[in-house]
Amino acid sequence: MADEPNKKIRIGWFSFSCCEDNVILFTELLNDHWQEWKKLFDFRHVRVLKTNNILDELDIAFIEGAIASEGHEAKLREIREKSKKLVAVGACAVIGMPAAQRNYFTEEQKQEIEFLTARFAALPKVLKVSDVVKVDAEVGGCPMDPNVFLKAVTGLVQEFQQVTK
Amino acid sequence: MHSFDLTLDRLTKLEGSASLEIRVKDNKVEHVHFKITEFKRFFTKALEGKPIIALPQLLSRICGTCSNAHIMASIEACERALGITPSAQTMRLRTLTMYGLNIRDHALHLYLFALPDMFGKDAFLDFDENDPIQHQLLHDAFEIKAAGNFLSILVAGRSVHAMYPTIGGFIHFPDAAGIEEVIKKLEAIRPAVLRLIKTFEDAQFHFERETVFVALVPKDRFGFINGIIRTSEGDAIPEEKFGEHLEHVVLPYSQGSAYKLEGKAFMVGALSRLNLAKDLLHPHTKESIGKTLDLFPSIDVYRNNLAQAIEILHSIDDGLDILRNEKIVSEPIIKGQNRDAEGVGVVEAPRGTLYHKVQLASNGIVTKGEVVVPTGQNQINIEEDIARLVEDIIEDVPKEKMGYEIEKLIRAYDPCMSCAAHFLKIKWV
């Protein structure tokens, strides 16, 4: 958040290779927190919530999912450059699994899927988020534990609020 | 005459990642490519060599939002392979699990994805709290979602990747205090659901095109777990034969698999269920919405939204019946017999018919599996609808506004790309 005390915290939510369970839990957390979060956050880039998304300067970027292509890598680097804090959310983002299960296939299994990974220019190995960029906080779990997520969010919000005091 | 290419890079307010490419020449659509751009995670390859007990939880990870439907379909397939007949109470708890899923998932789609289009807003959270109607909708949305979420947590452990349902039964049972609380919550949201039904009944978006509607239709009460697959052409297919009727269509531009049924495009989902089984809805649901049900059968894709809203009401009414009248006790898990066998499980996920097939070896290890998801079944129908829509509006709607009209129509299907991307065509010998 910039220097104006009343400015909302700009957040983004980005989903890479995963089942998007965490964004669903995020929409369930809205059930109890939507009034508070509406005042607190500028949902700058949250595709599940809105059509007109802007990726410019973010305070917090939440990343779910593993990184499966060069396109994913480039996008993640761009998000990192434009975000003050980056939080990896859920098992696929934090440890790569289960999205990275093809990394552990037998040679025979790998050969059987090769034509598909080649067709869509997938990376040879699926990566976790911290393989590509610096991560400021992690909320693990499959799905994420909503209470751990809330704790991480509260901590970051306090950090931003102190900066602006 | 118009000729142009139209590309929508990433569609919004739906589950997962998809894009669209359309080519128009002289007012005629040459092609529509609805591209599922999620990267494959190869679940149907990863399941090979896993012990069968691990399968439902693994396949749950195909999709966050439909995870509990995948668990139900996988458990059913595994139980059939193992020769297990679940208890009556297990079936009731699975029914409640599906009701919790449908309440929260349909509410997410209807309020957060579909309603902003009807009110000319970018996001549901942009609704004006000082406007009485929008204020009411905001509060209704999160109360309905919360009640569905609570029911899922009480019965199944979680609303996403539920831990309690397993092959042969449940490992945990709701207590009396929880049941009392969920009854109150479901009763409390009923008026909000009636308002939601009215909102979508009055909605002014319409798009009609003849197609084939397909759904798993139960014998007696409307539901999402058991039955026979019926089509609007009068065909009836037993669950275990469904895969034989599906024709896999390779779309080289999409990470998803597409399907035809007997060579034709078709539609699955709430609209199909209402078209084929509205008479089986709970009596209280039918009594409360009276003439609204006369709108079905319908060939209007936007009526899928109304059908979802009606399914929320049925899930509440039938769920309340079970919760009030059936005593839930602790039961042991029913064990099956490892053997060389195949099993098929078909359920109605929120977005339509979901098919799981598993092949088991006598040592309890899974040797093969197949999953066919609703969005794969709807894919070709969606493309055909878009082509018709574009030709219908080409003279009246400028190209820059056409993308929005198309996205709105796609949203009515409530597609789920996380589900759609992750399979390989399996050869069964």
XYZ file of C-alpha atoms in Angstrom:
594
model
C 0.000 0.000 0.000
C 1.298 3.383 -0.877
C 1.491 6.316 1.494
C -2.124 7.344 1.902
C -3.634 5.916 5.085
C -7.111 5.518 3.614
C -6.004 3.731 0.507
C -7.151 0.132 0.268
C -4.658 -2.725 0.189
C -4.365 -3.908 -3.407
C -4.608 -7.655 -3.699
C -4.406 -10.126 -6.546
C -5.244 -13.823 -6.701
C -3.583 -15.919 -9.407
C -4.249 -19.584 -10.187
C -1.716 -21.693 -12.043
C -1.745 -25.500 -12.428
C -4.015 -26.851 -9.671
C -7.600 -27.730 -8.817
C -8.328 -24.193 -7.550
C -9.582 -25.496 -4.206
C -7.993 -22.556 -2.383
C -9.799 -19.891 -4.355
C -13.022 -21.747 -3.603
C -12.188 -21.662 0.113
C -11.333 -17.977 -0.318
C -14.886 -17.419 -1.638
C -16.174 -19.379 1.387
C -14.157 -17.104 3.706
C -15.960 -14.198 2.047
C -19.165 -15.533 3.668
C -17.945 -14.214 7.027
C -15.487 -11.520 5.937
C -16.932 -9.856 2.829
C -18.045 -6.665 4.561
C -14.700 -6.189 6.292
C -12.642 -7.163 3.219
C -14.671 -4.939 0.894
C -13.541 -1.956 2.965
C -9.995 -3.188 3.427
C -9.059 -4.571 0.003
C -8.991 -3.374 -3.556
C -9.585 -6.654 -5.416
C -7.337 -5.554 -8.239
C -6.871 -8.837 -10.081
C -9.178 -11.651 -8.963
C -10.568 -13.432 -12.024
C -13.025 -15.518 -10.043
C -14.697 -12.325 -8.814
C -14.522 -9.876 -11.721
C -14.011 -9.362 -15.446
C -11.932 -6.183 -15.574
C -8.700 -7.197 -13.885
C -5.633 -4.989 -13.732
C -2.105 -6.162 -13.069
C -0.174 -3.056 -12.108
C 1.095 -2.436 -8.602
C -0.085 -4.964 -6.012
C 0.442 -5.008 -2.270
C -0.231 -8.732 -1.873
C -0.289 -11.389 -4.569
C -1.751 -14.764 -3.596
C -0.488 -17.575 -5.815
C -2.139 -20.983 -5.957
C -1.006 -23.799 -8.195
C 2.243 -25.117 -9.581
C 4.175 -23.783 -12.553
C 3.757 -25.970 -15.639
C 4.890 -23.893 -18.624
C 7.262 -21.116 -19.682
C 4.206 -18.903 -19.950
C 3.419 -19.634 -16.288
C 7.021 -18.821 -15.326
C 6.973 -15.494 -17.153
C 3.613 -14.555 -15.659
C 4.763 -15.435 -12.141
C 7.919 -13.319 -12.559
C 5.811 -10.408 -13.741
C 3.499 -10.760 -10.726
C 6.527 -10.900 -8.404
C 7.964 -7.707 -9.887
C 4.682 -5.890 -9.417
C 3.874 -7.145 -5.891
C 5.261 -6.047 -2.543
C 4.403 -9.371 -0.911
C 3.845 -12.733 -2.521
C 2.059 -15.552 -0.689
C 2.118 -19.161 -1.954
C -1.231 -20.765 -1.109
C -1.990 -24.492 -1.045
C 0.077 -27.611 -1.594
C 0.606 -27.226 -5.362
C 2.104 -23.746 -4.910
C 4.121 -24.606 -1.792
C 5.468 -28.085 -2.611
C 4.342 -28.604 -6.219
C 2.150 -31.614 -5.483
C -0.150 -33.063 -6.617
C 0.046 -30.925 -9.798
C 3.651 -32.116 -10.220
C 2.785 -35.823 -10.049
C 4.037 -36.364 -13.606
C 7.562 -35.538 -12.330
C 7.451 -38.881 -10.479
C 6.038 -41.017 -13.305
C 7.944 -44.073 -14.498
C 9.812 -43.747 -17.797
C 7.031 -45.705 -19.488
C 4.339 -43.405 -18.112
C 6.365 -40.360 -19.134
C 6.587 -41.660 -22.696
C 2.839 -42.199 -22.771
C 2.093 -38.568 -21.936
C 4.963 -37.001 -23.864
C 2.903 -36.139 -26.953
C 0.581 -34.061 -24.774
C 3.243 -32.218 -22.796
C 4.934 -31.488 -26.142
C 1.723 -30.308 -27.845
C 1.070 -27.692 -25.184
C 4.750 -26.817 -24.562
C 4.673 -27.834 -20.903
C 7.889 -27.633 -18.870
C 9.873 -30.884 -18.554
C 9.198 -30.761 -14.805
C 6.390 -29.017 -12.947
C 7.793 -26.465 -10.458
C 6.704 -25.131 -7.094
C 6.382 -21.347 -6.788
C 9.608 -20.884 -4.803
C 11.534 -22.615 -7.628
C 10.776 -19.545 -9.742
C 10.435 -16.499 -7.476
C 11.004 -15.363 -3.893
C 8.064 -16.228 -1.638
C 7.293 -14.036 1.406
C 4.797 -16.349 3.131
C 3.426 -19.851 2.660
C 0.010 -21.278 3.496
C 0.273 -25.020 2.865
C -2.348 -27.751 2.793
C -4.613 -29.421 0.284
C -6.770 -27.460 0.543
C -5.222 -24.608 2.528
C -6.211 -24.386 6.175
C -8.555 -21.362 6.263
C -7.332 -20.363 9.739
C -3.677 -20.345 8.665
C -4.659 -18.267 5.640
C -6.539 -15.788 7.831
C -3.543 -15.526 10.168
C -1.213 -14.811 7.232
C -3.609 -12.201 5.844
C -4.002 -10.520 9.239
C -0.230 -10.380 9.687
C 0.335 -8.808 6.266
C -2.509 -6.330 6.714
C -0.993 -5.209 10.031
C 2.383 -4.784 8.338
C 0.882 -2.560 5.647
C -1.156 -0.595 8.147
C 1.958 0.112 10.252
C 3.831 1.365 7.212
C 1.088 3.912 6.591
C 0.794 5.153 10.193
C -20.997 -8.445 -44.631
C -18.615 -8.970 -41.747
C -15.385 -10.948 -41.640
C -13.162 -10.974 -38.565
C -11.254 -12.995 -35.987
C -12.249 -12.606 -32.360
C -10.066 -13.831 -29.503
C -10.874 -13.763 -25.803
C -7.652 -14.521 -23.973
C -8.916 -15.562 -20.624
C -12.545 -15.859 -19.674
C -13.530 -14.645 -16.213
C -16.006 -15.435 -13.452
C -15.905 -19.166 -14.000
C -13.921 -22.089 -12.615
C -10.485 -22.382 -14.146
C -8.819 -21.141 -17.242
C -10.258 -21.018 -20.765
C -9.971 -18.885 -23.867
C -11.925 -18.517 -27.057
C -11.115 -18.004 -30.732
C -13.707 -17.349 -33.396
C -13.338 -16.828 -37.143
C -16.141 -15.168 -39.085
C -16.220 -14.843 -42.884
C -19.049 -13.060 -44.684
C -21.337 -13.228 -41.637
C -20.807 -16.973 -41.303
C -18.890 -18.490 -38.414
C -16.102 -20.644 -39.848
C -14.974 -21.994 -36.503
C -15.355 -21.573 -32.755
C -12.536 -22.897 -30.615
C -13.447 -22.984 -26.925
C -9.998 -23.741 -25.535
C -9.446 -25.166 -22.102
C -6.036 -23.779 -21.203
C -5.456 -25.469 -17.851
C -2.363 -27.661 -17.981
C -2.997 -31.366 -17.704
C -2.169 -32.962 -14.371
C -2.615 -36.526 -15.654
C -4.739 -37.977 -12.877
C -5.892 -40.923 -14.965
C -2.245 -41.843 -15.493
C -1.234 -41.139 -11.885
C -3.863 -43.517 -10.495
C -2.153 -46.526 -12.078
C -0.500 -48.615 -9.402
C -2.249 -46.927 -6.472
C -4.083 -48.964 -3.815
C -7.836 -48.647 -4.368
C -8.393 -47.158 -0.906
C -6.402 -44.092 -1.996
C -8.398 -43.436 -5.151
C -11.319 -41.204 -4.034
C -9.018 -38.760 -2.223
C -6.573 -38.649 -5.142
C -9.305 -38.001 -7.708
C -10.883 -35.364 -5.473
C -7.855 -33.229 -6.394
C -9.007 -33.085 -10.011
C -11.197 -30.154 -9.074
C -11.533 -27.842 -6.086
C -15.107 -26.831 -6.510
C -16.552 -30.203 -7.603
C -14.218 -32.228 -5.372
C -16.956 -33.780 -3.279
C -18.768 -34.946 -6.421
C -15.550 -36.617 -7.630
C -15.240 -38.327 -4.236
C -18.820 -39.653 -4.516
C -18.352 -40.903 -8.107
C -15.012 -42.501 -7.295
C -16.330 -44.200 -4.141
C -19.261 -45.595 -6.137
C -16.919 -46.932 -8.849
C -14.562 -48.463 -6.258
C -17.412 -50.040 -4.281
C -18.792 -51.649 -7.426
C -15.347 -53.031 -8.244
C -15.031 -54.375 -4.683
C -18.588 -55.754 -4.529
C -19.723 -53.456 -1.698
C -23.346 -52.431 -1.216
C -23.421 -49.319 0.991
C -25.882 -49.040 3.895
C -29.078 -46.975 3.693
C -27.597 -44.472 6.157
C -24.434 -44.132 4.045
C -26.612 -43.304 1.033
C -28.446 -40.673 3.084
C -25.182 -39.091 4.211
C -23.936 -39.072 0.611
C -27.198 -37.441 -0.442
C -26.644 -34.751 2.210
C -23.036 -34.324 1.035
C -24.294 -33.653 -2.494
C -26.940 -31.240 -1.189
C -24.295 -29.258 0.721
C -22.172 -29.158 -2.437
C -25.023 -28.019 -4.673
C -26.187 -25.312 -2.277
C -22.769 -23.685 -1.978
C -21.600 -24.309 -5.532
C -24.787 -23.167 -7.294
C -24.916 -20.092 -5.019
C -21.323 -19.223 -5.950
C -22.157 -19.443 -9.635
C -25.492 -17.656 -9.481
C -24.544 -14.750 -7.238
C -20.844 -14.196 -7.864
C -20.601 -15.219 -11.537
C -24.035 -14.753 -13.165
C -25.769 -11.904 -11.277
C -23.199 -9.175 -12.081
C -24.146 -9.521 -15.801
C -27.807 -8.967 -14.967
C -27.079 -5.823 -12.956
C -24.470 -4.398 -15.327
C -21.711 -4.743 -12.722
C -18.151 -5.966 -13.079
C -18.210 -7.861 -9.765
C -20.794 -9.017 -7.247
C -18.911 -7.161 -4.520
C -19.550 -3.936 -6.505
C -23.272 -4.240 -5.716
C -24.592 -1.131 -3.990
C -25.429 -1.671 -0.324
C -27.608 1.440 -0.373
C -29.858 -0.057 -3.028
C -32.432 -2.233 -1.213
C -32.509 -5.000 -3.841
C -28.733 -5.199 -4.259
C -28.241 -5.012 -0.487
C -30.614 -7.943 -0.006
C -28.858 -9.999 -2.713
C -25.433 -9.392 -1.152
C -26.584 -10.630 2.228
C -28.615 -13.524 0.776
C -25.618 -14.751 -1.230
C -23.242 -15.157 1.644
C -25.879 -16.606 3.982
C -26.865 -19.291 1.453
C -23.245 -20.130 0.693
C -22.440 -20.301 4.389
C -25.338 -22.668 5.105
C -24.261 -25.007 2.278
C -20.689 -24.832 3.503
C -21.806 -25.653 7.055
C -23.840 -28.665 5.863
C -20.825 -29.951 3.897
C -18.498 -29.555 6.879
C -20.948 -31.185 9.306
C -21.652 -34.250 7.168
C -18.507 -34.661 5.074
C -15.802 -32.896 7.104
C -15.007 -30.190 4.557
C -16.736 -28.468 1.671
C -13.615 -29.091 -0.426
C -11.806 -32.469 -0.477
C -14.092 -33.929 2.208
C -12.393 -36.360 4.612
C -15.325 -38.334 6.121
C -16.773 -40.201 3.100
C -14.797 -43.305 2.183
C -15.187 -46.612 0.367
C -17.755 -48.586 2.409
C -19.213 -45.759 4.492
C -18.284 -42.722 6.582
C -15.517 -42.409 9.163
C -17.288 -39.726 11.216
C -20.940 -38.897 11.910
C -22.706 -35.610 12.621
C -23.768 -35.040 16.236
C -27.189 -33.961 17.454
C -26.105 -30.370 18.186
C -24.691 -29.975 14.683
C -27.848 -31.409 13.127
C -29.996 -29.016 15.148
C -27.840 -26.089 14.053
C -27.825 -26.998 10.363
C -31.620 -27.427 10.377
C -31.950 -23.855 11.676
C -29.518 -22.526 9.064
C -31.287 -24.287 6.178
C -34.693 -23.084 7.371
C -33.345 -19.549 7.667
C -32.076 -19.332 4.063
C -35.248 -20.680 2.437
C -36.824 -17.220 1.873
C -33.560 -16.003 0.294
C -33.602 -18.968 -2.104
C -37.190 -18.152 -3.106
C -36.021 -14.585 -3.881
C -33.168 -16.028 -5.946
C -35.573 -18.204 -7.949
C -37.777 -15.161 -8.640
C -34.722 -13.144 -9.736
C -33.708 -15.733 -12.316
C -37.276 -16.437 -13.397
C -37.597 -12.734 -14.275
C -34.155 -12.514 -15.921
C -34.211 -11.086 -19.408
C -31.367 -13.083 -20.966
C -32.496 -15.802 -23.351
C -30.853 -18.041 -25.928
C -32.775 -20.947 -27.404
C -31.399 -23.752 -29.535
C -32.533 -27.339 -29.852
C -30.110 -29.907 -28.466
C -30.103 -33.232 -26.636
C -30.387 -33.048 -22.837
C -28.825 -35.796 -20.733
C -28.938 -36.501 -16.985
C -28.822 -39.266 -14.398
C -32.456 -39.570 -13.310
C -33.344 -41.301 -10.041
C -36.265 -43.701 -9.677
C -38.216 -41.790 -7.053
C -36.839 -38.582 -5.492
C -34.875 -35.954 -7.490
C -31.204 -36.305 -6.602
C -27.595 -36.481 -7.650
C -26.308 -39.975 -6.870
C -28.377 -42.837 -8.265
C -30.525 -43.587 -11.248
C -30.419 -44.282 -14.921
C -29.009 -41.966 -17.576
C -31.878 -40.551 -19.602
C -31.887 -38.365 -22.688
C -34.458 -35.938 -24.069
C -34.664 -38.262 -27.080
C -36.140 -40.961 -24.860
C -33.075 -43.157 -24.459
C -32.231 -44.828 -21.151
C -28.675 -45.984 -20.462
C -27.565 -47.877 -17.330
C -24.656 -46.206 -15.483
C -22.184 -48.955 -16.353
C -22.944 -48.640 -20.085
C -22.690 -44.824 -20.298
C -19.025 -44.857 -21.353
C -19.823 -47.075 -24.336
C -22.239 -44.460 -25.698
C -19.793 -41.565 -25.425
C -17.626 -40.752 -28.391
C -14.336 -39.048 -27.538
C -13.586 -36.118 -29.840
C -10.002 -34.843 -29.956
C -9.780 -31.059 -30.185
C -6.103 -30.307 -30.869
C -6.454 -26.718 -29.595
C -7.815 -27.656 -26.154
C -6.249 -29.314 -23.117
C -9.671 -30.821 -22.408
C -11.393 -33.838 -23.907
C -14.712 -33.370 -25.693
C -17.504 -35.892 -26.160
C -20.530 -36.630 -28.301
C -23.338 -39.002 -27.387
C -24.380 -41.309 -30.213
C -22.653 -38.904 -32.599
C -24.493 -35.802 -31.383
C -23.576 -32.775 -29.282
C -25.512 -32.697 -26.003
C -25.921 -30.764 -22.786
C -25.617 -31.895 -19.175
C -26.228 -29.915 -15.975
C -29.085 -28.450 -13.958
C -31.157 -27.544 -17.032
C -31.005 -31.155 -18.249
C -31.927 -32.435 -14.792
C -34.950 -30.140 -14.549
C -35.968 -30.947 -18.119
C -35.871 -34.675 -17.453
C -36.850 -34.993 -13.780
C -38.766 -31.943 -12.511
C -41.675 -34.174 -11.416
C -39.359 -35.826 -8.885
C -38.556 -32.611 -6.966
C -39.449 -32.504 -3.267
C -43.207 -31.833 -2.737
C -42.467 -28.713 -0.650
C -40.277 -27.351 -3.487
C -42.993 -28.021 -6.071
C -45.660 -26.467 -3.867
C -43.585 -23.320 -3.208
C -42.636 -22.476 -6.793
C -45.822 -23.635 -8.517
C -45.974 -22.230 -12.007
C -42.236 -21.557 -12.270
C -41.809 -25.249 -13.038
C -44.015 -24.854 -16.133
C -41.004 -23.162 -17.763
C -39.407 -26.624 -18.018
C -38.621 -28.441 -20.226
C -36.772 -25.532 -21.791
C -34.216 -25.190 -24.585
C -33.088 -21.780 -23.241
C -29.502 -22.123 -21.972
C -30.013 -19.228 -19.538
C -32.686 -21.330 -17.816
C -29.755 -23.360 -16.500
C -29.407 -20.550 -13.944
C -33.045 -20.849 -12.867
C -32.684 -24.634 -12.738
C -29.692 -24.280 -10.398
C -31.668 -21.957 -8.115
C -34.504 -24.511 -7.990
C -32.005 -27.253 -7.168
C -30.835 -25.219 -4.161
C -34.425 -25.166 -2.889
C -34.847 -28.912 -3.446
C -31.528 -29.577 -1.674
C -32.788 -27.620 1.329
C -36.235 -29.231 1.407
C -35.111 -32.821 0.935
C -32.070 -32.244 3.158
C -34.323 -30.962 5.934
C -36.532 -34.052 5.578
C -33.560 -36.350 6.076
C -32.063 -34.312 8.918
C -35.364 -34.053 10.823
C -36.612 -37.606 10.332
C -33.658 -39.969 10.052
C -31.599 -40.869 13.090
C -27.893 -40.907 12.317
C -25.832 -43.431 14.273
C -22.236 -44.598 14.222
C -21.766 -47.429 11.717
C -18.780 -49.607 10.792
C -17.186 -49.365 7.365
C -18.278 -52.182 5.032
C -15.259 -54.028 3.685
C -15.064 -55.410 0.153
C -13.096 -58.131 -1.566
C -10.052 -57.376 -3.689
C -10.581 -59.036 -7.057
C -10.094 -58.595 -10.780
C -13.040 -56.364 -11.537
C -14.226 -53.140 -13.108
C -16.448 -50.591 -11.428
C -18.349 -47.603 -12.790
C -19.696 -44.735 -10.701
C -21.930 -42.026 -12.148
C -23.227 -39.039 -10.193
C -24.716 -35.698 -11.114
C -22.068 -33.133 -10.190
C -23.353 -29.542 -9.952
C -22.416 -29.014 -13.625
C -23.723 -32.349 -14.896
C -23.125 -36.039 -15.322
C -19.788 -37.233 -13.946
C -18.463 -40.676 -14.893
C -15.688 -42.575 -13.120
C -14.467 -46.017 -14.138
C -11.859 -48.083 -12.357
C -10.155 -51.383 -13.087
C -8.967 -53.274 -10.047
C -6.506 -56.193 -9.803
C -6.835 -59.019 -7.287
C -4.042 -57.508 -5.144
C -6.103 -54.355 -4.501
C -4.088 -52.217 -6.904
C -5.748 -50.007 -9.514
C -4.516 -50.798 -13.013
C -6.571 -48.312 -15.026
C -9.111 -45.572 -14.671
C -11.168 -43.143 -16.683
C -13.012 -39.943 -15.801
C -15.494 -38.075 -18.009
C -16.483 -34.682 -16.628
C -19.522 -32.490 -17.385
C -17.634 -29.667 -19.106
C -16.089 -32.140 -21.576
C -19.587 -33.321 -22.421
C -20.834 -29.740 -22.856
C -17.812 -28.510 -24.844
C -19.153 -29.140 -28.366
C -22.608 -27.861 -27.442
C -21.024 -24.672 -26.100
C -19.138 -24.168 -29.378
C -22.274 -24.782 -31.443
C -24.236 -22.315 -29.278
C -21.544 -19.650 -29.658
C -21.537 -20.053 -33.446
C -25.322 -19.582 -33.544
C -25.177 -16.630 -31.128
C -22.543 -14.822 -33.198
C -24.535 -15.266 -36.416
C -27.708 -14.085 -34.613
C -26.193 -10.853 -33.311
C -23.625 -10.041 -36.000
C -25.661 -7.233 -37.594
C -26.675 -5.585 -34.300
C -23.769 -5.957 -31.902
C -20.361 -4.394 -32.632
C -17.365 -6.742 -32.470
C -16.002 -5.136 -29.282
C -19.228 -5.946 -27.427
C -19.604 -9.402 -28.889
C -17.013 -10.871 -26.539
C -19.109 -9.907 -23.541
C -22.260 -11.486 -25.007
C -20.364 -14.715 -25.676
C -18.781 -14.796 -22.221
C -22.193 -14.282 -20.633
C -23.583 -17.263 -22.548
C -20.614 -19.457 -21.572
C -21.126 -18.480 -17.920
C -24.710 -19.792 -18.094
C -23.220 -23.261 -18.604
C -21.171 -22.788 -15.420
C -18.220 -24.600 -17.019
C -15.384 -25.990 -14.929
C -11.987 -26.079 -16.590
C -10.088 -27.539 -13.630
C -12.154 -30.657 -14.152
C -11.984 -30.645 -17.902
C -8.259 -30.638 -18.517
C -6.771 -33.620 -16.883
C -7.440 -36.811 -18.717
C -6.070 -39.130 -21.278
C -8.242 -41.274 -23.452
C -7.896 -44.765 -22.068
C -8.083 -47.842 -24.255
C -10.083 -50.560 -22.468
C -9.328 -54.021 -23.809
